GROMACS .gro file of C-alpha atoms in nm:
model
  227
    1UNK     CA    1   0.737  -1.255  -2.147
    2UNK     CA    2   1.018  -1.483  -2.244
    3UNK     CA    3   1.201  -1.246  -2.474
    4UNK     CA    4   1.574  -1.285  -2.439
    5UNK     CA    5   1.724  -1.023  -2.215
    6UNK     CA    6   1.390  -0.913  -2.073
    7UNK     CA    7   1.303  -1.192  -1.830
    8UNK     CA    8   1.511  -1.205  -1.517
    9UNK     CA    9   1.439  -1.421  -1.218
   10UNK     CA   10   1.509  -1.390  -0.849
   11UNK     CA   11   1.424  -1.629  -0.573
   12UNK     CA   12   1.333  -1.528  -0.221
   13UNK     CA   13   1.281  -1.812   0.023
   14UNK     CA   14   1.080  -1.760   0.337
   15UNK     CA   15   1.140  -2.080   0.531
   16UNK     CA   16   0.870  -2.206   0.763
   17UNK     CA   17   0.900  -2.497   1.004
   18UNK     CA   18   0.611  -2.694   1.153
   19UNK     CA   19   0.610  -2.883   1.482
   20UNK     CA   20   0.304  -3.088   1.577
   21UNK     CA   21   0.135  -3.040   1.915
   22UNK     CA   22  -0.017  -3.360   2.053
   23UNK     CA   23  -0.391  -3.370   2.117
   24UNK     CA   24  -0.523  -3.103   1.879
   25UNK     CA   25  -0.508  -2.996   1.518
   26UNK     CA   26  -0.218  -2.758   1.566
   27UNK     CA   27   0.107  -2.690   1.387
   28UNK     CA   28   0.368  -2.433   1.488
   29UNK     CA   29   0.485  -2.205   1.209
   30UNK     CA   30   0.817  -2.025   1.253
   31UNK     CA   31   0.925  -1.790   0.975
   32UNK     CA   32   1.257  -1.621   0.913
   33UNK     CA   33   1.263  -1.243   0.919
   34UNK     CA   34   1.313  -1.079   0.583
   35UNK     CA   35   1.590  -0.824   0.541
   36UNK     CA   36   1.739  -0.612   0.267
   37UNK     CA   37   1.968  -0.899   0.173
   38UNK     CA   38   1.657  -1.103   0.084
   39UNK     CA   39   1.531  -0.845  -0.161
   40UNK     CA   40   1.496  -0.953  -0.520
   41UNK     CA   41   1.603  -0.701  -0.782
   42UNK     CA   42   1.591  -0.726  -1.158
   43UNK     CA   43   1.711  -0.462  -1.402
   44UNK     CA   44   1.755  -0.411  -1.774
   45UNK     CA   45   1.759  -0.123  -2.019
   46UNK     CA   46   1.380  -0.160  -2.047
   47UNK     CA   47   1.268  -0.191  -1.688
   48UNK     CA   48   1.366  -0.241  -1.328
   49UNK     CA   49   1.164  -0.385  -1.044
   50UNK     CA   50   1.234  -0.522  -0.695
   51UNK     CA   51   1.027  -0.735  -0.460
   52UNK     CA   52   1.052  -0.830  -0.095
   53UNK     CA   53   0.835  -1.086   0.086
   54UNK     CA   54   0.821  -1.080   0.465
   55UNK     CA   55   0.598  -1.261   0.719
   56UNK     CA   56   0.346  -1.054   0.915
   57UNK     CA   57   0.156  -1.322   1.107
   58UNK     CA   58   0.298  -1.673   1.098
   59UNK     CA   59   0.470  -1.782   1.420
   60UNK     CA   60   0.189  -1.946   1.617
   61UNK     CA   61  -0.040  -2.250   1.617
   62UNK     CA   62  -0.241  -2.307   1.300
   63UNK     CA   63  -0.582  -2.479   1.260
   64UNK     CA   64  -0.835  -2.523   0.975
   65UNK     CA   65  -1.048  -2.210   0.925
   66UNK     CA   66  -1.379  -2.133   0.757
   67UNK     CA   67  -1.314  -1.937   0.436
   68UNK     CA   68  -1.579  -1.680   0.528
   69UNK     CA   69  -1.378  -1.592   0.839
   70UNK     CA   70  -1.052  -1.513   0.661
   71UNK     CA   71  -1.075  -1.132   0.679
   72UNK     CA   72  -1.201  -1.149   1.036
   73UNK     CA   73  -0.900  -1.361   1.128
   74UNK     CA   74  -0.656  -1.113   0.971
   75UNK     CA   75  -0.821  -0.832   1.169
   76UNK     CA   76  -0.744  -1.040   1.478
   77UNK     CA   77  -0.381  -1.089   1.373
   78UNK     CA   78  -0.453  -1.431   1.222
   79UNK     CA   79  -0.598  -1.578   1.538
   80UNK     CA   80  -0.948  -1.707   1.608
   81UNK     CA   81  -1.175  -1.618   1.899
   82UNK     CA   82  -1.007  -1.889   2.109
   83UNK     CA   83  -0.665  -1.731   2.045
   84UNK     CA   84  -0.563  -2.018   1.816
   85UNK     CA   85  -0.367  -1.949   1.498
   86UNK     CA   86  -0.600  -1.934   1.198
   87UNK     CA   87  -0.392  -1.814   0.901
   88UNK     CA   88  -0.054  -1.692   0.781
   89UNK     CA   89  -0.004  -1.351   0.621
   90UNK     CA   90   0.289  -1.220   0.417
   91UNK     CA   91   0.360  -0.869   0.293
   92UNK     CA   92   0.466  -0.842  -0.069
   93UNK     CA   93   0.646  -0.513  -0.127
   94UNK     CA   94   0.710  -0.416  -0.488
   95UNK     CA   95   0.940  -0.118  -0.537
   96UNK     CA   96   1.236   0.032  -0.724
   97UNK     CA   97   1.051   0.030  -1.055
   98UNK     CA   98   1.066   0.284  -1.338
   99UNK     CA   99   0.846   0.590  -1.304
  100UNK     CA  100   0.702   0.507  -1.643
  101UNK     CA  101   0.564   0.174  -1.518
  102UNK     CA  102   0.185   0.202  -1.516
  103UNK     CA  103   0.080  -0.125  -1.355
  104UNK     CA  104   0.192  -0.462  -1.223
  105UNK     CA  105   0.016  -0.796  -1.225
  106UNK     CA  106   0.097  -1.143  -1.105
  107UNK     CA  107   0.009  -1.500  -1.025
  108UNK     CA  108   0.092  -1.776  -0.777
  109UNK     CA  109   0.184  -2.136  -0.844
  110UNK     CA  110   0.164  -2.392  -0.566
  111UNK     CA  111   0.296  -2.745  -0.532
  112UNK     CA  112   0.175  -2.965  -0.248
  113UNK     CA  113   0.252  -3.294  -0.085
  114UNK     CA  114  -0.058  -3.447   0.074
  115UNK     CA  115  -0.233  -3.113   0.127
  116UNK     CA  116  -0.566  -3.074  -0.053
  117UNK     CA  117  -0.741  -2.777   0.108
  118UNK     CA  118  -0.515  -2.472   0.107
  119UNK     CA  119  -0.691  -2.144   0.030
  120UNK     CA  120  -0.568  -1.788  -0.016
  121UNK     CA  121  -0.673  -1.428  -0.069
  122UNK     CA  122  -0.497  -1.102  -0.155
  123UNK     CA  123  -0.519  -0.763   0.016
  124UNK     CA  124  -0.403  -0.435  -0.137
  125UNK     CA  125  -0.294  -0.120   0.046
  126UNK     CA  126  -0.544   0.158  -0.025
  127UNK     CA  127  -0.636   0.506   0.098
  128UNK     CA  128  -0.999   0.411   0.164
  129UNK     CA  129  -1.142   0.185   0.434
  130UNK     CA  130  -1.455  -0.029   0.438
  131UNK     CA  131  -1.539  -0.235   0.745
  132UNK     CA  132  -1.667  -0.526   0.537
  133UNK     CA  133  -1.371  -0.560   0.302
  134UNK     CA  134  -1.069  -0.396   0.464
  135UNK     CA  135  -0.837  -0.436   0.760
  136UNK     CA  136  -0.595  -0.197   0.930
  137UNK     CA  137  -0.239  -0.315   0.992
  138UNK     CA  138   0.016  -0.075   1.139
  139UNK     CA  139  -0.221   0.217   1.071
  140UNK     CA  140  -0.243   0.128   0.700
  141UNK     CA  141  -0.557   0.019   0.515
  142UNK     CA  142  -0.553  -0.309   0.323
  143UNK     CA  143  -0.862  -0.411   0.127
  144UNK     CA  144  -0.957  -0.733  -0.050
  145UNK     CA  145  -0.820  -0.746  -0.405
  146UNK     CA  146  -0.871  -1.121  -0.453
  147UNK     CA  147  -1.139  -1.301  -0.251
  148UNK     CA  148  -1.095  -1.641  -0.084
  149UNK     CA  149  -0.989  -1.889  -0.351
  150UNK     CA  150  -0.889  -2.255  -0.340
  151UNK     CA  151  -0.521  -2.296  -0.422
  152UNK     CA  152  -0.530  -2.553  -0.702
  153UNK     CA  153  -0.196  -2.727  -0.743
  154UNK     CA  154   0.029  -2.638  -1.037
  155UNK     CA  155  -0.207  -2.381  -1.188
  156UNK     CA  156  -0.124  -2.016  -1.246
  157UNK     CA  157  -0.347  -1.871  -0.976
  158UNK     CA  158  -0.441  -1.506  -1.011
  159UNK     CA  159  -0.336  -1.279  -0.726
  160UNK     CA  160  -0.589  -1.017  -0.837
  161UNK     CA  161  -0.643  -0.788  -1.133
  162UNK     CA  162  -0.359  -0.562  -1.241
  163UNK     CA  163  -0.248  -0.312  -0.976
  164UNK     CA  164  -0.194   0.050  -1.070
  165UNK     CA  165   0.143   0.188  -0.961
  166UNK     CA  166   0.151   0.521  -1.148
  167UNK     CA  167   0.264   0.792  -0.907
  168UNK     CA  168   0.354   0.538  -0.637
  169UNK     CA  169   0.709   0.473  -0.518
  170UNK     CA  170   0.609   0.127  -0.397
  171UNK     CA  171   0.313  -0.110  -0.392
  172UNK     CA  172   0.212  -0.314  -0.088
  173UNK     CA  173   0.010  -0.635  -0.110
  174UNK     CA  174  -0.067  -0.897   0.153
  175UNK     CA  175  -0.100  -1.268   0.076
  176UNK     CA  176  -0.312  -1.459   0.328
  177UNK     CA  177  -0.303  -1.840   0.332
  178UNK     CA  178  -0.491  -2.092   0.547
  179UNK     CA  179  -0.624  -2.445   0.562
  180UNK     CA  180  -0.994  -2.457   0.471
  181UNK     CA  181  -1.204  -2.617   0.744
  182UNK     CA  182  -1.419  -2.913   0.632
  183UNK     CA  183  -1.583  -2.975   0.972
  184UNK     CA  184  -1.440  -3.326   0.975
  185UNK     CA  185  -1.108  -3.496   1.035
  186UNK     CA  186  -0.851  -3.373   0.782
  187UNK     CA  187  -0.557  -3.581   0.898
  188UNK     CA  188  -0.565  -3.813   0.598
  189UNK     CA  189  -0.530  -3.548   0.328
  190UNK     CA  190  -0.398  -3.232   0.496
  191UNK     CA  191  -0.079  -3.351   0.666
  192UNK     CA  192   0.208  -3.257   0.441
  193UNK     CA  193   0.377  -2.955   0.290
  194UNK     CA  194   0.348  -2.698   0.015
  195UNK     CA  195   0.562  -2.451  -0.175
  196UNK     CA  196   0.406  -2.139  -0.324
  197UNK     CA  197   0.588  -1.922  -0.578
  198UNK     CA  198   0.458  -1.569  -0.628
  199UNK     CA  199   0.539  -1.403  -0.959
  200UNK     CA  200   0.508  -1.027  -1.004
  201UNK     CA  201   0.508  -0.905  -1.363
  202UNK     CA  202   0.606  -0.554  -1.469
  203UNK     CA  203   0.359  -0.389  -1.701
  204UNK     CA  204   0.634  -0.307  -1.950
  205UNK     CA  205   0.806  -0.644  -1.950
  206UNK     CA  206   0.991  -0.882  -1.717
  207UNK     CA  207   0.902  -1.053  -1.392
  208UNK     CA  208   1.036  -1.130  -1.046
  209UNK     CA  209   0.959  -1.429  -0.824
  210UNK     CA  210   0.942  -1.502  -0.451
  211UNK     CA  211   0.887  -1.840  -0.286
  212UNK     CA  212   0.719  -1.940   0.040
  213UNK     CA  213   0.771  -2.296   0.164
  214UNK     CA  214   0.577  -2.453   0.449
  215UNK     CA  215   0.523  -2.787   0.619
  216UNK     CA  216   0.219  -2.881   0.826
  217UNK     CA  217   0.154  -3.166   1.067
  218UNK     CA  218  -0.194  -3.218   1.211
  219UNK     CA  219  -0.324  -3.438   1.489
  220UNK     CA  220  -0.685  -3.491   1.602
  221UNK     CA  221  -0.936  -3.241   1.463
  222UNK     CA  222  -1.091  -2.997   1.717
  223UNK     CA  223  -1.435  -2.844   1.701
  224UNK     CA  224  -1.524  -2.662   1.379
  225UNK     CA  225  -1.280  -2.385   1.291
  226UNK     CA  226  -1.389  -2.024   1.296
  227UNK     CA  227  -1.241  -1.685   1.368
   0.00000   0.00000   0.00000
């Protein structure tokens, strides 16, 4: 998709700060609020597509979490049973595309500095609901489109199979990210930062990008993480 005149890029930065809390494995995440001025739009004679990334759950303490508890944590607004932050979730809104566009697809690329155990999954807005694979957010159903996956650095990580957009004015996805719990101290290799770039590709050519940057500082590891 590197044909001249067909590939346009936009960058959306969601800045996240981390402040360590002494005595536990906690890090405060504070995210900026997305607005229309942050929207990314690309247009050509062949296609048009826009994307907006905005934080849903991200402004509280953050601890390692068991991968199997990821959906459970999202159902509890990214907090565990002890009311500790367990994940961060971001809405990816794709819109303003041509009516002829049949599907979109995409991938994520992550770069880290001293962070080895970041994992992610993708949720897709759907009309159906299943207790085992879906969650309700603001009276909308979001179901797993990409199960828990380790975020390997500098690889094109799939954010799920292609998403059908025929007949839809917009497509809503949710990216969930967390630190996988190893049931041991993770201070040595999980104190650092990462930057994740999400790329959405139009089915008929072109792509648009959005970037999430985050820093994490951890102290002593608490009891095993779980939602």
